[in-house]
Short mmCIF file of C-alpha atoms and ligand atoms in Angstrom, two decimals:
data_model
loop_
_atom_site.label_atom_id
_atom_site.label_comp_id
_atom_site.label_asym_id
_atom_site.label_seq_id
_atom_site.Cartn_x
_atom_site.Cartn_y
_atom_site.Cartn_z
CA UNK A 201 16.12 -20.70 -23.91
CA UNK A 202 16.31 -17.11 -25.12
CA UNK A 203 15.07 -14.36 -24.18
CA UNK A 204 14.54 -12.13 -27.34
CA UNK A 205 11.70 -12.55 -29.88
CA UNK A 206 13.09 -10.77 -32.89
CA UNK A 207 10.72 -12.66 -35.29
CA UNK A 208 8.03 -10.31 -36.84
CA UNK A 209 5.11 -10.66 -34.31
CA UNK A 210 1.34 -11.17 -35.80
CA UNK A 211 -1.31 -8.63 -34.87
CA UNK A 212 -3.52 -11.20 -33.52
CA UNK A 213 -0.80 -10.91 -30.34
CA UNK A 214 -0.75 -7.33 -29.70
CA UNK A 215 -4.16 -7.37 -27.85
CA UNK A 216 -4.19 -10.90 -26.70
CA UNK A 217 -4.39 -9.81 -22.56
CA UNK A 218 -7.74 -8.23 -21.46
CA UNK A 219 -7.40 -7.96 -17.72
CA UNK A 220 -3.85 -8.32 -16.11
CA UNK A 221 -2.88 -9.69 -12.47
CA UNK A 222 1.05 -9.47 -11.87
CA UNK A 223 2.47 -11.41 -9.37
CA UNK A 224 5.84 -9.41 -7.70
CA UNK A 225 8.34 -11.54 -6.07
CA UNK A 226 9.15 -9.36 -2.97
CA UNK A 227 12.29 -9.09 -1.01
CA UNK A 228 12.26 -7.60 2.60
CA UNK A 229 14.83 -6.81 5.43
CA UNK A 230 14.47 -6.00 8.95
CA UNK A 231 10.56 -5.66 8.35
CA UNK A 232 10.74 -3.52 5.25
CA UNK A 233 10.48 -4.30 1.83
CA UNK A 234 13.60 -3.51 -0.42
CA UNK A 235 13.58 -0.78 -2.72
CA UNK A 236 13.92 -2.89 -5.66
CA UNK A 237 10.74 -5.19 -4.81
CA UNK A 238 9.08 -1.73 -4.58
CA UNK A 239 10.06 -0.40 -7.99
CA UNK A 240 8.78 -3.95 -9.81
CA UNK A 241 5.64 -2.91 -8.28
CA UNK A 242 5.79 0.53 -9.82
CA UNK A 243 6.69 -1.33 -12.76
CA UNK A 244 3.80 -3.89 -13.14
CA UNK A 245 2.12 -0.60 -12.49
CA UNK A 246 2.99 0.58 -16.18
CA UNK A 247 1.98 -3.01 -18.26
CA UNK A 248 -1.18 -1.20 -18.20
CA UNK A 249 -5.11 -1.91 -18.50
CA UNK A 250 -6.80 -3.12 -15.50
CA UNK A 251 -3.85 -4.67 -13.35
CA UNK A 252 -4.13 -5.92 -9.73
CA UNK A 253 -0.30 -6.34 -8.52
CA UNK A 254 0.27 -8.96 -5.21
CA UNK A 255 3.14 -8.81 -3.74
CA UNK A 256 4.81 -12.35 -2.84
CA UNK A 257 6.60 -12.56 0.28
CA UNK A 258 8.22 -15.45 2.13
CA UNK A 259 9.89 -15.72 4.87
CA UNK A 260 9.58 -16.73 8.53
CA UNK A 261 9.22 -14.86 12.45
CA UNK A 262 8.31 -11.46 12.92
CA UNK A 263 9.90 -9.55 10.45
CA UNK A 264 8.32 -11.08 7.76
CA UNK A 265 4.92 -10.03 9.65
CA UNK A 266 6.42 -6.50 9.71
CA UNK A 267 7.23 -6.44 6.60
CA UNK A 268 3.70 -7.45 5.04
CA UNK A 269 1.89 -5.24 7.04
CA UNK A 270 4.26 -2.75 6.11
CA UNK A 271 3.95 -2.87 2.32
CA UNK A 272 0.10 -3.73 2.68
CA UNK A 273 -0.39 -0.67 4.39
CA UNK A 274 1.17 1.75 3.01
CA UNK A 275 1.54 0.87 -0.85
CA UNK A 276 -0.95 2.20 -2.95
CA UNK A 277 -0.39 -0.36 -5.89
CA UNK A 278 -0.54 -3.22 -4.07
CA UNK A 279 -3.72 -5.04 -3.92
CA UNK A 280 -2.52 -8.38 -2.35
CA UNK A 281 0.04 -8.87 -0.29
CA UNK A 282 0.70 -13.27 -0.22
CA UNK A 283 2.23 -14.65 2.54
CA UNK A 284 4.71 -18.02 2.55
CA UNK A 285 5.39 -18.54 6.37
CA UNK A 286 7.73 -21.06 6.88
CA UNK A 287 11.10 -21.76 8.28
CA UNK A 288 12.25 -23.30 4.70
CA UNK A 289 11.63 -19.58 3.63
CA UNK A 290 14.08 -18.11 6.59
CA UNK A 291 17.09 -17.74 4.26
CA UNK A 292 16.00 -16.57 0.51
CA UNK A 293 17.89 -19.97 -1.47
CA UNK A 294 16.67 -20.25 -4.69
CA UNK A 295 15.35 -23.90 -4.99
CA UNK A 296 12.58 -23.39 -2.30
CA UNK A 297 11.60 -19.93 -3.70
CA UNK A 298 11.04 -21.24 -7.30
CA UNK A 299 9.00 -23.96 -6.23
CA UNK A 300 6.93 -21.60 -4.28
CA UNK A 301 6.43 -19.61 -7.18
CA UNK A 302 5.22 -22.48 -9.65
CA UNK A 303 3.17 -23.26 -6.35
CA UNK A 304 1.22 -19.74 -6.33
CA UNK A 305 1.22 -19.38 -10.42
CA UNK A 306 -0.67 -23.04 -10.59
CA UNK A 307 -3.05 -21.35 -8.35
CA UNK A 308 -3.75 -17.78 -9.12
CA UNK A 309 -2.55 -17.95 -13.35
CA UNK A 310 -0.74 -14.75 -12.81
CA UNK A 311 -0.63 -13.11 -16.44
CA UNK A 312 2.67 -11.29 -15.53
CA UNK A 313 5.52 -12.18 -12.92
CA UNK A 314 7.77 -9.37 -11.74
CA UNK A 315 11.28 -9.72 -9.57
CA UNK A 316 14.17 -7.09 -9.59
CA UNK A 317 17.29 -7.80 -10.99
CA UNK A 318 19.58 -7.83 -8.06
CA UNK A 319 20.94 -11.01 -6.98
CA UNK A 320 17.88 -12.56 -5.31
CA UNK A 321 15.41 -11.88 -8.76
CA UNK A 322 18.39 -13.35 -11.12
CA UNK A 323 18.52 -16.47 -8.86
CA UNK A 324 15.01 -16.51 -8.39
CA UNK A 325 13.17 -15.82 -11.35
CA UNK A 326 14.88 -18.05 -14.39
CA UNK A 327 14.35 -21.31 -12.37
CA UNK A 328 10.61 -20.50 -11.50
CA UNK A 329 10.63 -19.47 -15.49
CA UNK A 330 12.33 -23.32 -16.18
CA UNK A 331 9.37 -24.65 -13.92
CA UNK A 332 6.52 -22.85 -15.06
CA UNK A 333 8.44 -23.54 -19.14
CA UNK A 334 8.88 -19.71 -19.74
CA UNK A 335 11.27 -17.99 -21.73
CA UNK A 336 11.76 -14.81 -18.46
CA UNK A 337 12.71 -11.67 -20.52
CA UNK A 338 16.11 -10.12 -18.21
CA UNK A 339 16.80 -6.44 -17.23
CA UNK A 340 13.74 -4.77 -18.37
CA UNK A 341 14.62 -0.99 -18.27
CA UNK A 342 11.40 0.23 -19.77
CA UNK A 343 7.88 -1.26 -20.15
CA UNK A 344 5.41 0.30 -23.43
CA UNK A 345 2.95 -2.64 -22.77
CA UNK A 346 1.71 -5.55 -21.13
CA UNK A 347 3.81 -7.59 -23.99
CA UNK A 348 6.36 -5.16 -24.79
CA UNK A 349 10.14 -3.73 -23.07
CA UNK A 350 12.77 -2.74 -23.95
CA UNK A 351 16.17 -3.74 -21.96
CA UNK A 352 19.66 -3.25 -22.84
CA UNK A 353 22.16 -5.46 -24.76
CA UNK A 354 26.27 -5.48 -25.57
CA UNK A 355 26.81 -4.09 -22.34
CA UNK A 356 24.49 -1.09 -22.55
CA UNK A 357 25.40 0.20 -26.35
CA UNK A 358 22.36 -0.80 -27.88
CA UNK A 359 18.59 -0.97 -26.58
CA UNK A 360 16.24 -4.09 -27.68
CA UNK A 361 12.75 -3.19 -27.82
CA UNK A 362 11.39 -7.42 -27.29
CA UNK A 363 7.95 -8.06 -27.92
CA UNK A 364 6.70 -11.29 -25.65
CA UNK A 365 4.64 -13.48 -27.81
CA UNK A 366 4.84 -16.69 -25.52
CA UNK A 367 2.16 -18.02 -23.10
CA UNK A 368 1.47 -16.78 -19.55
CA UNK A 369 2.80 -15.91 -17.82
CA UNK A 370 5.20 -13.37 -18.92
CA UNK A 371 8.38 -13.31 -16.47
CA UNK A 372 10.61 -10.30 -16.35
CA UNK A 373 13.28 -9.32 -13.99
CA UNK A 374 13.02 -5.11 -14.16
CA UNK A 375 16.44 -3.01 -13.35
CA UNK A 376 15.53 -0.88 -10.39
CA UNK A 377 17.48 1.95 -11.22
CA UNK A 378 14.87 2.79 -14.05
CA UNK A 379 11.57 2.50 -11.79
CA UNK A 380 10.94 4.90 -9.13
CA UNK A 381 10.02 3.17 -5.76
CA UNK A 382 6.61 4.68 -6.27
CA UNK A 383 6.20 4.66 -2.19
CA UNK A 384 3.28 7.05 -0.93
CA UNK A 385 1.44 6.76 2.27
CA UNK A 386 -2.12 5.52 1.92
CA UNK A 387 -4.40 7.20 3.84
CA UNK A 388 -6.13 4.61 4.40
CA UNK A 389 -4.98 0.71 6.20
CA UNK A 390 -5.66 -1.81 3.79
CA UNK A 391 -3.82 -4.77 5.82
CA UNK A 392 -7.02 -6.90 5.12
CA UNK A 393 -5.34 -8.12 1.76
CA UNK A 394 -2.92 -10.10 3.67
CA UNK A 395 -3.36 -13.86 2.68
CA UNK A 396 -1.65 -16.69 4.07
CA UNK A 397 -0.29 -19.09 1.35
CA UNK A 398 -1.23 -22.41 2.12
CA UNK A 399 2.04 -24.83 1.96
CA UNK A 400 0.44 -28.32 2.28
CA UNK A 401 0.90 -28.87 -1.38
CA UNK A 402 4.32 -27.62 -0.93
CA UNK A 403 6.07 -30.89 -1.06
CA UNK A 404 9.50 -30.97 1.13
CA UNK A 405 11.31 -33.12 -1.50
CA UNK A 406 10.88 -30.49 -4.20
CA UNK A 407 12.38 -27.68 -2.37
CA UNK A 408 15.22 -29.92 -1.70
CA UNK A 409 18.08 -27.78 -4.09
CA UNK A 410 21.97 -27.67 -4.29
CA UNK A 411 22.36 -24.76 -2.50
CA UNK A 412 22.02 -24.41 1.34
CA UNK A 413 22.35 -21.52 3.45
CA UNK A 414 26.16 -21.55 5.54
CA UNK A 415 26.05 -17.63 6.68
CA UNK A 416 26.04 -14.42 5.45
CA UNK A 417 29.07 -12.12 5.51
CA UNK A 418 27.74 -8.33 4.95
CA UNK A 419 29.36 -5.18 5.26
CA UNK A 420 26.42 -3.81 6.98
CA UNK A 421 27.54 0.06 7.57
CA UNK A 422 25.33 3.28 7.61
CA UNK A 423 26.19 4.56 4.43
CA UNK A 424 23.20 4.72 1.55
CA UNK A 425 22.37 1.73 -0.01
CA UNK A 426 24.72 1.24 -3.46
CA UNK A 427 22.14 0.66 -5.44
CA UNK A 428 19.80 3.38 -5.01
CA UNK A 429 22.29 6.02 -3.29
CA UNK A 430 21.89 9.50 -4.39
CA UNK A 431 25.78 10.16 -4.32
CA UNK A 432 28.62 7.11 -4.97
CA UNK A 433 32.13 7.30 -4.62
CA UNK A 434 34.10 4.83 -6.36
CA UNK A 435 37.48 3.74 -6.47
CA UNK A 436 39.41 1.66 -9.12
CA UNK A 437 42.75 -0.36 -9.23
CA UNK A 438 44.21 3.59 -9.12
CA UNK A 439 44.41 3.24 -5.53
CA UNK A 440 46.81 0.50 -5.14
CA UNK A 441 45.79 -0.58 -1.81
CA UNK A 442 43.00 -1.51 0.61
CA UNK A 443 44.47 0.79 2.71
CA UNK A 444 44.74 3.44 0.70
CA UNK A 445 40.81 2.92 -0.29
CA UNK A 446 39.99 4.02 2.81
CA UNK A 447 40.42 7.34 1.89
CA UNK A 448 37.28 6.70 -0.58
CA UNK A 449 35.35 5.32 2.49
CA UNK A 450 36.08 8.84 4.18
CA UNK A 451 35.65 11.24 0.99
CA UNK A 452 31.98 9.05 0.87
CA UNK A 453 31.17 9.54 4.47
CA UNK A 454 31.55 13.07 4.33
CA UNK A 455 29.41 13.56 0.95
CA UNK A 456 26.51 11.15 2.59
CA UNK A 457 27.56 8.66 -0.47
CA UNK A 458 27.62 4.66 -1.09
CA UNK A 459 31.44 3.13 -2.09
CA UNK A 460 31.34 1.87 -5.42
CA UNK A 461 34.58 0.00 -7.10
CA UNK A 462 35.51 -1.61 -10.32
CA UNK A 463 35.90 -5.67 -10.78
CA UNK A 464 39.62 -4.66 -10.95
CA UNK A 465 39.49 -3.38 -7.41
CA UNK A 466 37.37 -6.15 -6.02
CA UNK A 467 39.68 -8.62 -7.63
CA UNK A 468 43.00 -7.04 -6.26
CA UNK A 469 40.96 -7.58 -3.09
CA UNK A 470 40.94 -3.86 -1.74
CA UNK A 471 36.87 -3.89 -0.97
CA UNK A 472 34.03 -6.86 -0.87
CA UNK A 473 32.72 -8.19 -3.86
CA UNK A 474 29.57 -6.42 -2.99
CA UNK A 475 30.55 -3.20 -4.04
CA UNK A 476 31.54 -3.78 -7.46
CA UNK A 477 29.83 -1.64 -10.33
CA UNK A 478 29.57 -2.20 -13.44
CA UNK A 479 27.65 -4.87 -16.25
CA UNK A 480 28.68 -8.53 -13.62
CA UNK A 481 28.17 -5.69 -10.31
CA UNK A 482 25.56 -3.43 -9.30
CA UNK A 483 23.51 -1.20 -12.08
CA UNK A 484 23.82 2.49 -10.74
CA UNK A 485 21.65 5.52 -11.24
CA UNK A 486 22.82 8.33 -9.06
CA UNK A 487 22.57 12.01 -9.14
CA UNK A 488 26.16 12.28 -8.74
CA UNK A 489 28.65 9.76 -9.57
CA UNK A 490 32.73 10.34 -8.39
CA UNK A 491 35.00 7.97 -10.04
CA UNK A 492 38.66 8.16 -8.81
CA UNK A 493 41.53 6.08 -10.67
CA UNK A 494 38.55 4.10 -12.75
CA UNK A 495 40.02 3.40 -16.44
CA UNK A 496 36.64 2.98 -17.50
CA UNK A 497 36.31 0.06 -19.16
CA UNK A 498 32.96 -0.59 -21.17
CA UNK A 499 32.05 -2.89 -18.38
CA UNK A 500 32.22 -0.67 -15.74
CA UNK A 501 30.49 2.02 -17.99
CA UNK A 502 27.31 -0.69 -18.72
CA UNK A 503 26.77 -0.19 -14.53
CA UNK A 504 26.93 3.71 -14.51
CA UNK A 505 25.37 4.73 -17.49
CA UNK A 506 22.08 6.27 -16.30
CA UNK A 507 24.18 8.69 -13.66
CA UNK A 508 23.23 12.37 -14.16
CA UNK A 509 26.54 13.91 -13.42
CA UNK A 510 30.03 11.70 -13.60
CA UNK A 511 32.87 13.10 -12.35
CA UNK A 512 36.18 11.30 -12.86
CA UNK A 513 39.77 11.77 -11.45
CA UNK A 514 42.86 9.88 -13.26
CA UNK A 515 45.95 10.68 -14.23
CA UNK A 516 46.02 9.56 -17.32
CA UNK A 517 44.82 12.22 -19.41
CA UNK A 518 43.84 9.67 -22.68
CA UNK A 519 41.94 7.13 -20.05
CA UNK A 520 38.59 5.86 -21.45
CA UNK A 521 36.55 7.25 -18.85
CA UNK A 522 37.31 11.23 -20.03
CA UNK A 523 36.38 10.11 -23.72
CA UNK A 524 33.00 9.25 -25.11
CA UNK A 525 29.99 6.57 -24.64
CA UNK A 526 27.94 5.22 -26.90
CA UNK A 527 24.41 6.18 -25.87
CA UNK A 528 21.50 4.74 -26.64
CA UNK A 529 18.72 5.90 -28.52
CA UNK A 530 15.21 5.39 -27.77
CA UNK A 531 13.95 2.17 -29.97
CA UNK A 532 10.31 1.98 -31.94
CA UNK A 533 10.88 -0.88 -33.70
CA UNK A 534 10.62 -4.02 -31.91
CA UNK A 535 13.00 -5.86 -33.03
CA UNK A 536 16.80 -4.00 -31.86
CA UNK A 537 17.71 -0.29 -32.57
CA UNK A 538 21.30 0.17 -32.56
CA UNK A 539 22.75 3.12 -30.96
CA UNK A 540 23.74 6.15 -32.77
CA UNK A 541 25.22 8.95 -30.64
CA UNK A 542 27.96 9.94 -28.52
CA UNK A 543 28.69 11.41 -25.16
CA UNK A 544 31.19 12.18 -23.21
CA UNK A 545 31.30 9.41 -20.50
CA UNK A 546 32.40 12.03 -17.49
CA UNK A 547 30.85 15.60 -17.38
CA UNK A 548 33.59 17.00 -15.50
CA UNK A 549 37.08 15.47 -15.73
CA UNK A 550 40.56 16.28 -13.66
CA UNK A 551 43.54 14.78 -15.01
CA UNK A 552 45.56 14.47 -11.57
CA UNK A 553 46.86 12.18 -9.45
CA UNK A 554 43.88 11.16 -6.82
CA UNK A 555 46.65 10.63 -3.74
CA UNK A 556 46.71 14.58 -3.94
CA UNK A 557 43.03 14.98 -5.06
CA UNK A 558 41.09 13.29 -2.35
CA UNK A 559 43.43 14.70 0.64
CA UNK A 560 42.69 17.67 -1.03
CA UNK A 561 38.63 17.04 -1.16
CA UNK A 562 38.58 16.22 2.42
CA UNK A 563 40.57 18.89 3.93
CA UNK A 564 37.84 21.36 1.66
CA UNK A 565 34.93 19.31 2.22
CA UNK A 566 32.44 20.23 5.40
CA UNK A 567 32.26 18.22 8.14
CA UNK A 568 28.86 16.09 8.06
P1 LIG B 623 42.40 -0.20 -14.58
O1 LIG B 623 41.82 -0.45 -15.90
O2 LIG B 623 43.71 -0.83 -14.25
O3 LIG B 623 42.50 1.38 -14.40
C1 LIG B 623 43.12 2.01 -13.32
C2 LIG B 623 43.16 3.48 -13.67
O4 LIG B 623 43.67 4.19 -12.56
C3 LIG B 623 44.03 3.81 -14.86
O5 LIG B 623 43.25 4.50 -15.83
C4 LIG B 623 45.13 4.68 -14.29
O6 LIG B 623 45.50 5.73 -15.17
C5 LIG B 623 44.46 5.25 -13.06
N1 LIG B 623 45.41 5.62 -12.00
C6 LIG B 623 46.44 4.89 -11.53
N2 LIG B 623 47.06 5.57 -10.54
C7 LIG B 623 46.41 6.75 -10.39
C8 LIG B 623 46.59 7.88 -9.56
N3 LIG B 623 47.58 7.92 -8.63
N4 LIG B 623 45.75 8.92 -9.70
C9 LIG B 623 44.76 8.90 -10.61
N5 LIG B 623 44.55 7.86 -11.45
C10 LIG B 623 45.35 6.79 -11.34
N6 LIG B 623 34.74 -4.12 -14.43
C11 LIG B 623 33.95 -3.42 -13.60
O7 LIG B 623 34.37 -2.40 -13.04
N7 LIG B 623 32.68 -3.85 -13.34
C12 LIG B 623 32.15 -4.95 -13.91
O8 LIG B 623 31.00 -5.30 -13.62
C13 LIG B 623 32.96 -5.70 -14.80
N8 LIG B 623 32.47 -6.79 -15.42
C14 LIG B 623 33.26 -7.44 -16.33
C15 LIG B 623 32.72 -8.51 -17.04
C16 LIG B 623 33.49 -9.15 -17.98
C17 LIG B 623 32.88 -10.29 -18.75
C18 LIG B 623 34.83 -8.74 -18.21
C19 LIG B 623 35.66 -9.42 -19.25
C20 LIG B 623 35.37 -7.70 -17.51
C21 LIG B 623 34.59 -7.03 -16.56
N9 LIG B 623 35.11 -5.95 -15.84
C22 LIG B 623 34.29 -5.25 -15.02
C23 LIG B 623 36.54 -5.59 -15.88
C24 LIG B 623 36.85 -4.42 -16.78
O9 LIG B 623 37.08 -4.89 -18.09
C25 LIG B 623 38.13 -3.66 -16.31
O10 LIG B 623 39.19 -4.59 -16.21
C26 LIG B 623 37.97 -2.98 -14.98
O11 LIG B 623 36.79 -2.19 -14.94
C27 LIG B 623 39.18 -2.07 -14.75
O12 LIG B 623 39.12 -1.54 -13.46
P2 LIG B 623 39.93 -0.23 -13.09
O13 LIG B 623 39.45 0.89 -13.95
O14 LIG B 623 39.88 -0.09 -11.63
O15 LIG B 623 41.43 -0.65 -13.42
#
């Protein structure tokens, strides 16, 4: 089912919500809550009116604990924080998850349901939206209204402003990179909202799925998290070798950045899957983004887009990435606003070859 309304909407549905309650589908990780789970709750935030967010979480032993009273106490916009403790909830598999949500939305008729769109909201979200017979509206990068956003489409070039006009609730998946974290301390402990879900009704066939959980392979280092780093380093197919990428692992370490690469790069097998960027990778926002031999392809430019400074290193002088972007304009009408200006994709560009470049870089660069 799609997404997109594009059909002229009636005025009787621009007012149709008095008093909203948002349900956020929470992530969390060593007893923290991810960053991503925190900006969907600064983005129910901004649907407006009177809105009371809870924050879903599932999952099973202490962390989980941790985590709850974590994001209980010390996040301002959360007035709930729901609890599924259960070992079916240990490894986050879609199947269960959905079920759990249709579970909770039966109950509580949540006018709004809000997941990031990293892996675990994409997986999540749609099949909860098939249960509950939603159309989920995908990659939200702006909100005007508790039934209107505006996300991107053809890979970033153009903006659709989508008016929801279906039933509740309304399911969107939000892209991080455009919601701040909104994380303050509270002054005061609220860890009273905590609120055990109860499961009984949770029937063990239904969570039965396809998928089940084998193991998880991470590159767990100490660099920034990718998708919310302030700094990324990248590397494309330019560097030949997974050896040779190394020398983008080092150039990152010593500029306190994540390692970004191109689908190219993954695919040649120099660097994990998990560190692609671009529109099928990870959406990135930073303040500085480095991209060494990186054609820049218009899929690699949907996941960098929103970068304040790009920096790019190539020797090939007529390369995409040192010649202009489409950017988007900002969108009133709610149907889609194409695009209409150009920019250069890279703010500073070096036409050189990066095996002389990035020695170069690191002999100059500080030591951290
Ligand atoms: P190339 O295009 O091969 O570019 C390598 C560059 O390195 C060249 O410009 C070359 O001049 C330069 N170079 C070579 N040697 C040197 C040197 N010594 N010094 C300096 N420069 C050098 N791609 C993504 O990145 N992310 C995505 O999410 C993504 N999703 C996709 C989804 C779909 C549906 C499709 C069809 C494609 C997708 N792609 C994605 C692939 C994308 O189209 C490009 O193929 C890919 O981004 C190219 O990667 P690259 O720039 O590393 O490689």
């Amino acid at each position: 089912r799609v997404a997109h309304s594009s059909r002229f909407v009636s005025p009787r549905f621009s007012n149709f919500r008095i008093s909203l309650s948002t349900l956020v589908l929470g992530e969390h990780k060593g007893g923290s809550i991810e960053a991503s789970s925190l900006c969907a709750v600064e983005a129910a935030k901004r649907l407006g009116g009177d809105n009371s967010v809870s924050l879903l979480l599932a999952g099973s032993g202490p962390s989980l604990q941790e985590a709850a009273a974590h994001a209980a106490c010390f996040h301002p916009s959360i007035s709930k924080v729901l609890l599924a403790d259960s070992e079916r909830f240990t490894y986050a598999l879609a199947e269960p998850w959905a079920k759990l949500v249709h579970l909770v939305q039966q109950k509580d008729s949540y006018s709004h349901i809000i997941a990031g769109s990293g892996s675990f909201g994409k997986n999540v979200l749609p099949r909860a939206a098939a249960l509950l017979d939603v159309s989920p509206i995908t990659d939200v990068t702006e909100i005007s209204g508790s039934n209107l956003f505006v996300r991107p489409i053809y890979a970033g070039n153009a903006l659709s402003t989508v008016r929801y006009t279906g039933s509740n609730p309304c399911m969107l998946t939000i892209r991080a990179t455009s919601f701040p974290t909104g994380m303050a301390p509270a002054s005061v402990s609220n860890d009273k909202c905590i609120e055990k879900i109860d499961l009984s009704a949770f029937n063990e066939d239904d969570a039965d799925g396809k998928s089940r959980y084998v193991s998880i392979s991470s590159q767990d280092t100490e660099r920034p998290d990718l998708a919310n780093a302030r700094i990324v380093v990248t590397g494309g197919r330019g560097l030949k070798s997974a050896e040779n990428f190394k020398m983008i692992e080092k150039l990152a370490e010593k500029l306190g950045a994540a390692v970004g690469a191109t689908r190219a790069a993954v695919d040649a097998g120099f660097v994990p899957n998990e560190l692609q960027v671009g529109q099928t990778g990870k959406i990135v926002a930073p303040e500085l983004y480095m991209a060494f031999g990186v054609s820049g392809a218009i899929q690699h430019l949907a996941g960098i887009r929103d970068s304040k400074v790009i920096v790019a290193v190539n020797k090939d002088a007529d390369a995409p990435i040192f010649q202009v972007m489409i950017k988007s304009l900002s969108h009133t009408h709610p149907i889609v606003m194409l695009s209409s200006f150009h920019v250069p994709v890279a703010d500073y560009g070096l036409v050189g070859d990066l095996f002389e470049i990035i020695p170069e870089l690191l002999e100059k660069l500080p030591e951290k």
